[in-house]
PDB file of C-alpha atoms and ligand atoms in Angstrom:
ATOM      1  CA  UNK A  29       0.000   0.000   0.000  1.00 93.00           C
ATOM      2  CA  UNK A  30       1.198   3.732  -0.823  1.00 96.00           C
ATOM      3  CA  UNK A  31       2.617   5.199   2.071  1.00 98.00           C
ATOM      4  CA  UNK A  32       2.115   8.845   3.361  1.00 98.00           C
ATOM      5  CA  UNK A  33       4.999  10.579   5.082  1.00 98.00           C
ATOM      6  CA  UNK A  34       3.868  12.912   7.575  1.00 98.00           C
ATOM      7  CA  UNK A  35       6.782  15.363   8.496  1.00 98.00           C
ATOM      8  CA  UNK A  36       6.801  16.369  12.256  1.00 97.00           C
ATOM      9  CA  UNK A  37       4.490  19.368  13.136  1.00 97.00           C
ATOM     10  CA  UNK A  38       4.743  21.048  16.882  1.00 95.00           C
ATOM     11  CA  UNK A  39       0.958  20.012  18.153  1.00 95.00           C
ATOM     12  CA  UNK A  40      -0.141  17.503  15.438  1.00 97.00           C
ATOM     13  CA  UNK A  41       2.287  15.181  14.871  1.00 97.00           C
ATOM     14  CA  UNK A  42       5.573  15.981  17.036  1.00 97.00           C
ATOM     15  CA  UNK A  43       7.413  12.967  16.115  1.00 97.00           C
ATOM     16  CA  UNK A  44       5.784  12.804  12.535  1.00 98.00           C
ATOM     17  CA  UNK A  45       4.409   9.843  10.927  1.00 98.00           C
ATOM     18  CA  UNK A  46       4.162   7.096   8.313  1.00 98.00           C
ATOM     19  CA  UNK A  47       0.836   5.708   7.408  1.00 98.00           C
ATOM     20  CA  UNK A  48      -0.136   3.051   4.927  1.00 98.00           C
ATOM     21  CA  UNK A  49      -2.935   4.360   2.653  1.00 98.00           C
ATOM     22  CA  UNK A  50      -4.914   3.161   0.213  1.00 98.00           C
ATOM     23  CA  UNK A  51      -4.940   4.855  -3.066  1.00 97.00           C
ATOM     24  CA  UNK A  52      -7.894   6.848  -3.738  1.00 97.00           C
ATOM     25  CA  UNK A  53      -8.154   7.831  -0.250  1.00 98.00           C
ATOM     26  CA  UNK A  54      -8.005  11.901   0.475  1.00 98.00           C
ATOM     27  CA  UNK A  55      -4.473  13.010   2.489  1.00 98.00           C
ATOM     28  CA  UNK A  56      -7.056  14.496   4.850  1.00 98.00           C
ATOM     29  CA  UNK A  57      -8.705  11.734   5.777  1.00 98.00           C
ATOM     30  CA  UNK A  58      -5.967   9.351   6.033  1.00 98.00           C
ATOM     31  CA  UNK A  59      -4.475  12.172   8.645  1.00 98.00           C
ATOM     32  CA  UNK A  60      -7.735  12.004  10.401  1.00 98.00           C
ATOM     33  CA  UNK A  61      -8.013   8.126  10.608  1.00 98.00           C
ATOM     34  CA  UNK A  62      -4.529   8.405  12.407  1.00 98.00           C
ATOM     35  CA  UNK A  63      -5.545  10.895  15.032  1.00 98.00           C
ATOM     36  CA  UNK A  64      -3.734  13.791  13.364  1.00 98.00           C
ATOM     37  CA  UNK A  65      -6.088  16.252  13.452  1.00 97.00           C
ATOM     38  CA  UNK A  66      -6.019  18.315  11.467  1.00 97.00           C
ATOM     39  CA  UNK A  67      -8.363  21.141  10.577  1.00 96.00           C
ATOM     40  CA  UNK A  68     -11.268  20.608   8.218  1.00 96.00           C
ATOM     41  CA  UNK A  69     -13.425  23.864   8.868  1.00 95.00           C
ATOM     42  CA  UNK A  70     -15.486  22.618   5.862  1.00 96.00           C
ATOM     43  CA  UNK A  71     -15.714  19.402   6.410  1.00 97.00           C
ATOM     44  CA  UNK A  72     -13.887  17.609   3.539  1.00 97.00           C
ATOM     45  CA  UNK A  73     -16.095  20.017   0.899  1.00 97.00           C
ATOM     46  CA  UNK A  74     -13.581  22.372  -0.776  1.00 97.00           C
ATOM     47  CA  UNK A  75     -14.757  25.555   0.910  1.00 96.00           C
ATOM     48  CA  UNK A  76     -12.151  26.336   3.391  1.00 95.00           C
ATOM     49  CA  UNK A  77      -8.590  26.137   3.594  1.00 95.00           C
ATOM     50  CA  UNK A  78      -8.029  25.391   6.700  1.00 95.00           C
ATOM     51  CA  UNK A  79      -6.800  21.430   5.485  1.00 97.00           C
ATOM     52  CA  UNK A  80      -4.125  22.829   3.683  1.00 97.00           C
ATOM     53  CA  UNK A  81      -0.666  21.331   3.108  1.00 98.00           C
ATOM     54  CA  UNK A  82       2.387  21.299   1.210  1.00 98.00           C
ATOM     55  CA  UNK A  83       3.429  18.472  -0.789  1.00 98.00           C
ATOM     56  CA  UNK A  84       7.469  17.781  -0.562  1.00 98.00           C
ATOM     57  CA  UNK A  85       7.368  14.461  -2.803  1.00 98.00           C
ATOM     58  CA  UNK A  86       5.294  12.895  -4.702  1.00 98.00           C
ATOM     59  CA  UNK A  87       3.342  15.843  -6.139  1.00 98.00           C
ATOM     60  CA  UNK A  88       3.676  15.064  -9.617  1.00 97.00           C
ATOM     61  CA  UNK A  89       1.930  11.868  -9.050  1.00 97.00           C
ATOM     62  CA  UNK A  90      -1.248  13.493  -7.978  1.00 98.00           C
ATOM     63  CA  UNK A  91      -4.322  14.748  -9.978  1.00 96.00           C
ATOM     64  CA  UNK A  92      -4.324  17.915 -10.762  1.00 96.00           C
ATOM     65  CA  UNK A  93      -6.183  20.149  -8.590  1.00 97.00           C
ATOM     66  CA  UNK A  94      -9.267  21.579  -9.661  1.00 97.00           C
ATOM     67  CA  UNK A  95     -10.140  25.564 -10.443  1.00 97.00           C
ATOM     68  CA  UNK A  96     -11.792  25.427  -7.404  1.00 97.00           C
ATOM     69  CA  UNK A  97      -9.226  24.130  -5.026  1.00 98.00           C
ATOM     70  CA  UNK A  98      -6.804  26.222  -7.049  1.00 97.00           C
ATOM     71  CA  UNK A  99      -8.734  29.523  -5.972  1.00 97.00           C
ATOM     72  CA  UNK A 100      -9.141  28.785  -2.429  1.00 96.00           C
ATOM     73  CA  UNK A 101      -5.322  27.918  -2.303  1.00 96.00           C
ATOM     74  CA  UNK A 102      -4.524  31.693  -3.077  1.00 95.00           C
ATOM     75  CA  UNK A 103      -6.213  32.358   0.317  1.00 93.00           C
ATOM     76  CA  UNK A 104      -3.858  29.868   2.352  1.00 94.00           C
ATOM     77  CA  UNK A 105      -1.448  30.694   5.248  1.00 91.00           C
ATOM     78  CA  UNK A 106       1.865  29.945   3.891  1.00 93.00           C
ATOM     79  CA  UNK A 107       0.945  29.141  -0.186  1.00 95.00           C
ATOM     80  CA  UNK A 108       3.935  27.477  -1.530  1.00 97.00           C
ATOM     81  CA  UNK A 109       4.039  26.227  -5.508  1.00 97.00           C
ATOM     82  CA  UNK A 110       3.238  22.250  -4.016  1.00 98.00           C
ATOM     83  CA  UNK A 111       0.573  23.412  -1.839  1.00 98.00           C
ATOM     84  CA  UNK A 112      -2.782  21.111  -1.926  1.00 98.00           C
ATOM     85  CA  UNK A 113      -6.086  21.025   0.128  1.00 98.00           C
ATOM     86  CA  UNK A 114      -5.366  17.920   1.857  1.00 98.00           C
ATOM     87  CA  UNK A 115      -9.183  17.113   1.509  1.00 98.00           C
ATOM     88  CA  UNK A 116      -9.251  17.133  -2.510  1.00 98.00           C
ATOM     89  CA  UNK A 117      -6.124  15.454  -2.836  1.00 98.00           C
ATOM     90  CA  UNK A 118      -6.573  11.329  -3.487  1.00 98.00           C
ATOM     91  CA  UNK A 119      -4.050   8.956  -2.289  1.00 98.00           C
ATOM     92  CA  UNK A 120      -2.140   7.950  -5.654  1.00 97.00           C
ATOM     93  CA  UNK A 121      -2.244   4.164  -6.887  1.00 95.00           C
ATOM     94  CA  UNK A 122       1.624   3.462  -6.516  1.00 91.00           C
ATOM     95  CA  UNK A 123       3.292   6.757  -5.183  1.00 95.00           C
ATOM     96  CA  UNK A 124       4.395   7.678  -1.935  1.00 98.00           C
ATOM     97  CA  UNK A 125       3.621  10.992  -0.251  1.00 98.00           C
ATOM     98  CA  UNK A 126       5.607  13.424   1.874  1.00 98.00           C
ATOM     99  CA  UNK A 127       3.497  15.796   3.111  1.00 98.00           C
ATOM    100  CA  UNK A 128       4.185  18.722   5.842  1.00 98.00           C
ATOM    101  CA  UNK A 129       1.106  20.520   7.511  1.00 97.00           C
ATOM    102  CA  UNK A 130       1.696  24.144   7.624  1.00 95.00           C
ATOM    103  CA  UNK A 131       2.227  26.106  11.600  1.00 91.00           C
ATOM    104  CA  UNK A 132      -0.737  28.256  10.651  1.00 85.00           C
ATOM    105  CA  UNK A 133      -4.403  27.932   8.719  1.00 85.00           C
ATOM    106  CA  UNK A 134      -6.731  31.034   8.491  1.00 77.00           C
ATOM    107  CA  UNK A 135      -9.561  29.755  10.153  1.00 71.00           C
ATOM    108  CA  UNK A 136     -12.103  32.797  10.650  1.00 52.00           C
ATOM    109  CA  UNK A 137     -14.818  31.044  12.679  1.00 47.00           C
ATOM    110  CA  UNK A 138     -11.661  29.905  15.159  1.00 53.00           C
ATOM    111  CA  UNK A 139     -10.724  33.466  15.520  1.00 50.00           C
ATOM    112  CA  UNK A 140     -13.762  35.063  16.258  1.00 45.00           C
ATOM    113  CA  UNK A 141     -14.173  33.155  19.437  1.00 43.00           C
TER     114      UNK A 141
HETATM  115  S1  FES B 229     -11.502  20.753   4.873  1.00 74.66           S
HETATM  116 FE1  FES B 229     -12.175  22.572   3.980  1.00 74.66          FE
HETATM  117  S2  FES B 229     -11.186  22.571   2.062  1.00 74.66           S
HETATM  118 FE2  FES B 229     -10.521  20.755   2.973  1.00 74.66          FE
END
C-alpha cells in the first residue's frame, strides 16, 4: 500500500508519521483516521482552507487540482508552488507521499471566538 509521510508538526504530529494508505483515499482523511487532526473547517467540501498542506514528494503523481481548489489555495497561510487542500487530494495508486502541515491555517470562525 502507498505510504504517506507525515513530516513532524509542533501540536499535530511531534514525532511525525508514516501511514499506509490506500490509493484513492483523500491526504485528509488518512491524517484524520490516524488521530492527526487536522483542521477541516469545511468538512472535507472544498470551501475552506483550513486542510491545507504542502506536498514535498510525490506531487507530480497526484491529480491535478481543480479551479476550485486552485482559488481557495490563493487564500492559504503559507501558499507554496506544491501546496494542496489535503481534503481534494486522493491517495495515488503506486506513489508515496511526503506531506508537511503548515504552523498556521486562516480559520475565521476559530478566531472570532
Ligand atoms: S476541509 Fe475545507 S477545504 Fe478541505
Amino acid at each position: 500500500m502507498p505510504q504517506i509521510v507525515v513530516l513532524p508538526h509542533v501540536e499535530l504530529c511531534p514525532e511525525g508519521a508514516v501511514l499506509e494508505v490506500a490509493p484513492g483515499t483523500s491526504v485528509c482523511r488518512a491524517l484524520l483516521d490516524n488521530h492527526i487532526e487536522i483542521e477541516h473547517a469545511c468538512e472535507l467540501s472544498c470551501a475552506c482552507t483550513t486542510c491545507h498542506v504542502i506536498v514535498r514528494e510525490g506531487f507530480e503523481s497526484l491529480t491535478p487540482a481543480e479551479d476550485e481548489e486552485e482559488d481557495l489555495l490563493d487564500k492559504a497561510w503559507g501558499l507554496e508552488p506544491t501546496s494542496r487542500l489535503s481534503c481534494q487530494t486522493l491517495m495515488p495508486d503506486d506513489a508515496d507521499l511526503v506531506v508537511e502541515i503548515p504552523k498556521y491555517t486562516i480559520n475565521h470562525a476559530k478566531e472570532n471566538h
